[in-house]
């Protein structure tokens, strides 16, 4: 393989992570910013889930379509990625989220009366939460929601690529956590998705951003640890019935 071909192979996954995160933020976060009043929580959750499903089929075979530093961390701890590749993914995801947020901000500014300062599809607790969840509650729910997402991701994929119906399960998991989390803290489960919009919203969105970086990463790490217990490598998967001991059959009189 020539040097230029090797360079292309190594670049495609990073470009895919950049592009995918850009599109996820623009369309999914955009559903909340531009159309939230009309489609509600259910519609926003579906927008996140559907967007991820579509991108998983488009980009999953190339990069795994992580689009999320917490997912990449889970993959790293599961030893499916090298540290260098994970670092490249993290940079591409954050830059992609910022670029997607910039495009969304440009569109939002064309809508008369649309509030962006301190809002803009960002995450928050206290007065910035629809149910006024406190800091501790937001921290715990972000860990649990990210745990579910990354655990499902690790369980339905082999190595890195997302193929077949894997994208459907991952998209459903993302939609589910948004149905639960939007009223609580706006649902992050993705540090890059939180960083991009917060930079343009400013105000409390910036001061509260740390939680939506740290908690999802903890959730992703816990998912990788638990996944190693429930899905140990190099061991056959047990069928449920075969895993339950049975009494030996006896002949009837």
Short mmCIF file of C-alpha atoms in Angstrom, two decimals:
data_model
loop_
_atom_site.label_atom_id
_atom_site.label_comp_id
_atom_site.label_asym_id
_atom_site.label_seq_id
_atom_site.Cartn_x
_atom_site.Cartn_y
_atom_site.Cartn_z
CA UNK A 1 0.00 0.00 0.00
CA UNK A 2 1.39 3.40 -0.96
CA UNK A 3 1.98 6.16 1.57
CA UNK A 4 -0.89 8.28 0.22
CA UNK A 5 -3.28 5.34 0.51
CA UNK A 6 -2.23 4.74 4.13
CA UNK A 7 -2.77 8.41 4.90
CA UNK A 8 -6.27 8.28 3.42
CA UNK A 9 -7.20 5.19 5.44
CA UNK A 10 -6.05 6.86 8.67
CA UNK A 11 -7.77 10.17 7.88
CA UNK A 12 -11.22 8.87 6.92
CA UNK A 13 -12.28 7.81 10.46
CA UNK A 14 -11.24 11.17 11.93
CA UNK A 15 -13.06 13.11 9.21
CA UNK A 16 -16.10 10.88 9.75
CA UNK A 17 -16.13 11.67 13.47
CA UNK A 18 -15.84 15.39 12.75
CA UNK A 19 -18.61 15.34 10.13
CA UNK A 20 -20.90 13.06 12.10
CA UNK A 21 -20.66 15.14 15.29
CA UNK A 22 -21.25 18.31 13.30
CA UNK A 23 -24.42 16.86 11.76
CA UNK A 24 -25.63 15.39 15.06
CA UNK A 25 -25.34 18.75 16.80
CA UNK A 26 -26.83 20.75 13.94
CA UNK A 27 -29.88 18.55 13.38
CA UNK A 28 -30.52 16.99 16.81
CA UNK A 29 -29.69 19.99 18.99
CA UNK A 30 -31.21 22.11 16.23
CA UNK A 31 -34.52 20.31 16.73
CA UNK A 32 -34.60 21.70 20.27
CA UNK A 33 -33.40 25.19 19.34
CA UNK A 34 -35.44 25.75 16.19
CA UNK A 35 -38.46 23.47 16.56
CA UNK A 36 -38.73 22.53 20.24
CA UNK A 37 -41.89 24.59 20.67
CA UNK A 38 -43.62 22.60 17.96
CA UNK A 39 -42.34 19.03 18.39
CA UNK A 40 -41.93 18.89 22.18
CA UNK A 41 -39.82 16.50 24.25
CA UNK A 42 -40.92 13.43 22.32
CA UNK A 43 -40.03 15.00 18.98
CA UNK A 44 -36.61 16.15 20.20
CA UNK A 45 -35.84 12.68 21.56
CA UNK A 46 -36.79 11.13 18.23
CA UNK A 47 -34.65 13.67 16.39
CA UNK A 48 -31.60 12.62 18.41
CA UNK A 49 -32.36 8.92 17.94
CA UNK A 50 -33.18 9.10 14.23
CA UNK A 51 -30.17 11.29 13.46
CA UNK A 52 -27.83 8.84 15.19
CA UNK A 53 -29.41 5.84 13.41
CA UNK A 54 -28.96 7.52 10.02
CA UNK A 55 -25.36 8.49 10.77
CA UNK A 56 -24.60 5.03 12.15
CA UNK A 57 -25.50 3.48 8.81
CA UNK A 58 -23.57 6.14 6.91
CA UNK A 59 -20.43 6.36 9.06
CA UNK A 60 -20.50 3.29 11.31
CA UNK A 61 -18.42 1.08 8.99
CA UNK A 62 -15.78 3.84 8.70
CA UNK A 63 -15.19 5.12 12.23
CA UNK A 64 -17.75 3.35 14.40
CA UNK A 65 -19.79 6.59 14.43
CA UNK A 66 -19.02 7.37 18.08
CA UNK A 67 -19.66 11.14 17.80
CA UNK A 68 -19.29 11.17 21.58
CA UNK A 69 -16.17 11.27 23.79
CA UNK A 70 -17.88 9.07 26.38
CA UNK A 71 -18.43 6.32 23.79
CA UNK A 72 -14.84 6.64 22.62
CA UNK A 73 -13.64 6.37 26.23
CA UNK A 74 -15.70 3.20 26.65
CA UNK A 75 -14.17 1.76 23.50
CA UNK A 76 -10.68 2.70 24.70
CA UNK A 77 -11.17 1.03 28.08
CA UNK A 78 -12.58 -2.02 26.30
CA UNK A 79 -9.31 -2.12 24.35
CA UNK A 80 -10.97 -1.67 20.99
CA UNK A 81 -9.05 1.53 20.24
CA UNK A 82 -5.52 2.74 20.78
CA UNK A 83 -4.94 5.83 22.91
CA UNK A 84 -3.73 7.75 19.86
CA UNK A 85 -6.88 6.93 17.88
CA UNK A 86 -9.07 7.84 20.86
CA UNK A 87 -7.31 11.21 21.20
CA UNK A 88 -7.82 11.90 17.49
CA UNK A 89 -11.50 11.01 17.82
CA UNK A 90 -11.93 13.29 20.86
CA UNK A 91 -10.41 16.26 19.03
CA UNK A 92 -12.53 15.60 15.92
CA UNK A 93 -15.70 15.27 18.00
CA UNK A 94 -15.22 18.49 19.95
CA UNK A 95 -14.22 20.49 16.86
CA UNK A 96 -17.15 18.99 14.94
CA UNK A 97 -19.56 19.93 17.74
CA UNK A 98 -18.28 23.50 17.75
CA UNK A 99 -18.60 23.73 13.97
CA UNK A 100 -22.12 22.30 14.08
CA UNK A 101 -23.05 24.76 16.83
CA UNK A 102 -21.66 27.65 14.80
CA UNK A 103 -23.82 26.70 11.82
CA UNK A 104 -26.84 26.28 14.09
CA UNK A 105 -26.17 29.66 15.71
CA UNK A 106 -25.98 31.25 12.27
CA UNK A 107 -29.40 29.84 11.36
CA UNK A 108 -30.92 30.67 14.76
CA UNK A 109 -29.89 34.31 14.42
CA UNK A 110 -32.07 34.54 11.31
CA UNK A 111 -35.19 33.73 13.37
CA UNK A 112 -36.64 36.96 14.84
CA UNK A 113 -37.06 36.84 18.61
CA UNK A 114 -35.34 33.46 19.09
CA UNK A 115 -33.51 33.41 22.41
CA UNK A 116 -29.98 31.98 22.29
CA UNK A 117 -28.14 33.53 25.24
CA UNK A 118 -27.95 31.08 28.13
CA UNK A 119 -30.17 28.59 26.31
CA UNK A 120 -29.39 27.33 22.79
CA UNK A 121 -30.12 23.67 23.52
CA UNK A 122 -27.64 23.57 26.41
CA UNK A 123 -27.74 21.50 29.58
CA UNK A 124 -28.20 22.67 33.15
CA UNK A 125 -29.57 22.18 36.63
CA UNK A 126 -31.35 24.36 39.17
CA UNK A 127 -33.11 27.27 37.50
CA UNK A 128 -31.93 25.97 34.11
CA UNK A 129 -33.81 22.69 34.58
CA UNK A 130 -37.50 22.29 33.71
CA UNK A 131 -38.03 20.41 36.99
CA UNK A 132 -35.31 22.32 38.91
CA UNK A 133 -33.21 19.23 39.54
CA UNK A 134 -30.25 19.97 41.82
CA UNK A 135 -26.55 19.51 41.06
CA UNK A 136 -26.34 16.09 42.69
CA UNK A 137 -29.39 14.81 40.86
CA UNK A 138 -28.09 16.02 37.51
CA UNK A 139 -24.70 14.41 38.17
CA UNK A 140 -26.24 11.02 39.00
CA UNK A 141 -28.73 10.99 36.13
CA UNK A 142 -26.03 11.90 33.60
CA UNK A 143 -23.87 9.02 34.82
CA UNK A 144 -26.77 6.56 34.61
CA UNK A 145 -28.02 7.71 31.21
CA UNK A 146 -24.53 7.62 29.71
CA UNK A 147 -23.97 4.21 31.27
CA UNK A 148 -27.02 2.86 29.43
CA UNK A 149 -25.98 4.38 26.11
CA UNK A 150 -22.36 3.20 26.21
CA UNK A 151 -23.25 -0.22 27.63
CA UNK A 152 -25.68 -0.84 24.77
CA UNK A 153 -23.07 0.46 22.30
CA UNK A 154 -20.41 -1.95 23.57
CA UNK A 155 -22.85 -4.86 23.74
CA UNK A 156 -24.20 -4.66 20.20
CA UNK A 157 -20.91 -3.94 18.44
CA UNK A 158 -17.84 -6.05 17.81
CA UNK A 159 -14.57 -4.16 17.91
CA UNK A 160 -15.34 -0.67 16.52
CA UNK A 161 -17.60 -0.80 13.44
CA UNK A 162 -21.37 -0.35 13.66
CA UNK A 163 -22.98 -2.71 11.16
CA UNK A 164 -26.33 -4.37 10.45
CA UNK A 165 -29.05 -3.52 12.95
CA UNK A 166 -26.57 -2.29 15.57
CA UNK A 167 -27.35 1.31 14.69
CA UNK A 168 -31.02 0.80 15.48
CA UNK A 169 -30.32 -0.35 19.05
CA UNK A 170 -27.91 2.52 19.63
CA UNK A 171 -30.37 5.08 18.22
CA UNK A 172 -33.19 3.72 20.40
CA UNK A 173 -30.96 3.96 23.47
CA UNK A 174 -30.15 7.60 22.67
CA UNK A 175 -33.83 8.43 22.12
CA UNK A 176 -34.74 6.72 25.40
CA UNK A 177 -32.28 8.67 27.52
CA UNK A 178 -33.50 11.90 25.93
CA UNK A 179 -37.11 11.10 26.75
CA UNK A 180 -36.06 10.72 30.38
CA UNK A 181 -33.41 13.40 30.61
CA UNK A 182 -34.74 16.39 28.66
CA UNK A 183 -37.07 17.54 31.47
CA UNK A 184 -34.32 16.94 34.03
CA UNK A 185 -31.21 18.61 32.65
CA UNK A 186 -31.65 18.77 28.88
CA UNK A 187 -29.76 15.46 28.44
CA UNK A 188 -26.08 15.56 27.63
CA UNK A 189 -24.61 11.99 27.74
CA UNK A 190 -22.07 13.52 25.34
CA UNK A 191 -19.41 16.05 26.39
CA UNK A 192 -18.86 17.28 22.81
CA UNK A 193 -22.60 17.87 22.31
CA UNK A 194 -22.58 19.98 25.50
CA UNK A 195 -19.39 21.92 24.81
CA UNK A 196 -20.37 23.18 21.34
CA UNK A 197 -23.72 24.83 22.16
CA UNK A 198 -22.49 26.14 25.55
CA UNK A 199 -19.74 28.17 23.87
CA UNK A 200 -22.37 30.07 21.90
CA UNK A 201 -24.96 30.29 24.68
CA UNK A 202 -22.58 31.75 27.26
CA UNK A 203 -23.63 32.67 30.78
CA UNK A 204 -24.65 29.84 33.11
CA UNK A 205 -24.32 27.35 30.27
CA UNK A 206 -20.55 27.81 30.55
CA UNK A 207 -20.32 27.78 34.35
CA UNK A 208 -22.34 24.54 34.56
CA UNK A 209 -20.59 22.87 31.64
CA UNK A 210 -18.07 20.95 33.80
CA UNK A 211 -20.74 18.55 35.04
CA UNK A 212 -21.75 17.59 31.50
CA UNK A 213 -18.16 16.77 30.68
CA UNK A 214 -17.20 14.82 33.81
CA UNK A 215 -20.42 12.87 34.52
CA UNK A 216 -20.80 11.37 31.01
CA UNK A 217 -17.14 10.29 31.02
CA UNK A 218 -17.67 8.55 34.37
CA UNK A 219 -20.78 6.85 32.98
CA UNK A 220 -18.88 5.69 29.90
CA UNK A 221 -16.01 4.32 32.00
CA UNK A 222 -18.41 2.44 34.32
CA UNK A 223 -20.18 0.95 31.29
CA UNK A 224 -16.88 -0.39 29.98
CA UNK A 225 -16.05 -1.96 33.35
CA UNK A 226 -19.45 -3.61 33.77
CA UNK A 227 -19.43 -4.77 30.16
CA UNK A 228 -16.21 -6.68 30.82
CA UNK A 229 -18.06 -8.59 33.55
CA UNK A 230 -21.25 -9.38 31.60
CA UNK A 231 -19.52 -9.90 28.26
CA UNK A 232 -16.05 -11.28 29.10
CA UNK A 233 -13.71 -11.40 26.10
CA UNK A 234 -12.67 -14.71 24.58
CA UNK A 235 -15.54 -16.58 26.21
CA UNK A 236 -18.64 -18.02 24.48
CA UNK A 237 -21.93 -16.27 25.09
CA UNK A 238 -24.28 -18.48 27.10
CA UNK A 239 -27.83 -19.05 26.02
CA UNK A 240 -30.09 -18.25 28.95
CA UNK A 241 -31.64 -21.71 29.18
CA UNK A 242 -28.23 -23.39 28.99
CA UNK A 243 -26.94 -21.20 31.81
CA UNK A 244 -29.59 -22.51 34.22
CA UNK A 245 -28.83 -25.92 35.76
CA UNK A 246 -31.47 -28.56 35.19
CA UNK A 247 -32.31 -31.66 37.18
CA UNK A 248 -31.56 -34.85 35.27
CA UNK A 249 -34.60 -36.25 33.54
CA UNK A 250 -36.15 -39.38 35.07
CA UNK A 251 -38.25 -42.00 33.40
CA UNK A 252 -41.91 -42.14 34.35
CA UNK A 253 -43.27 -45.24 36.00
#
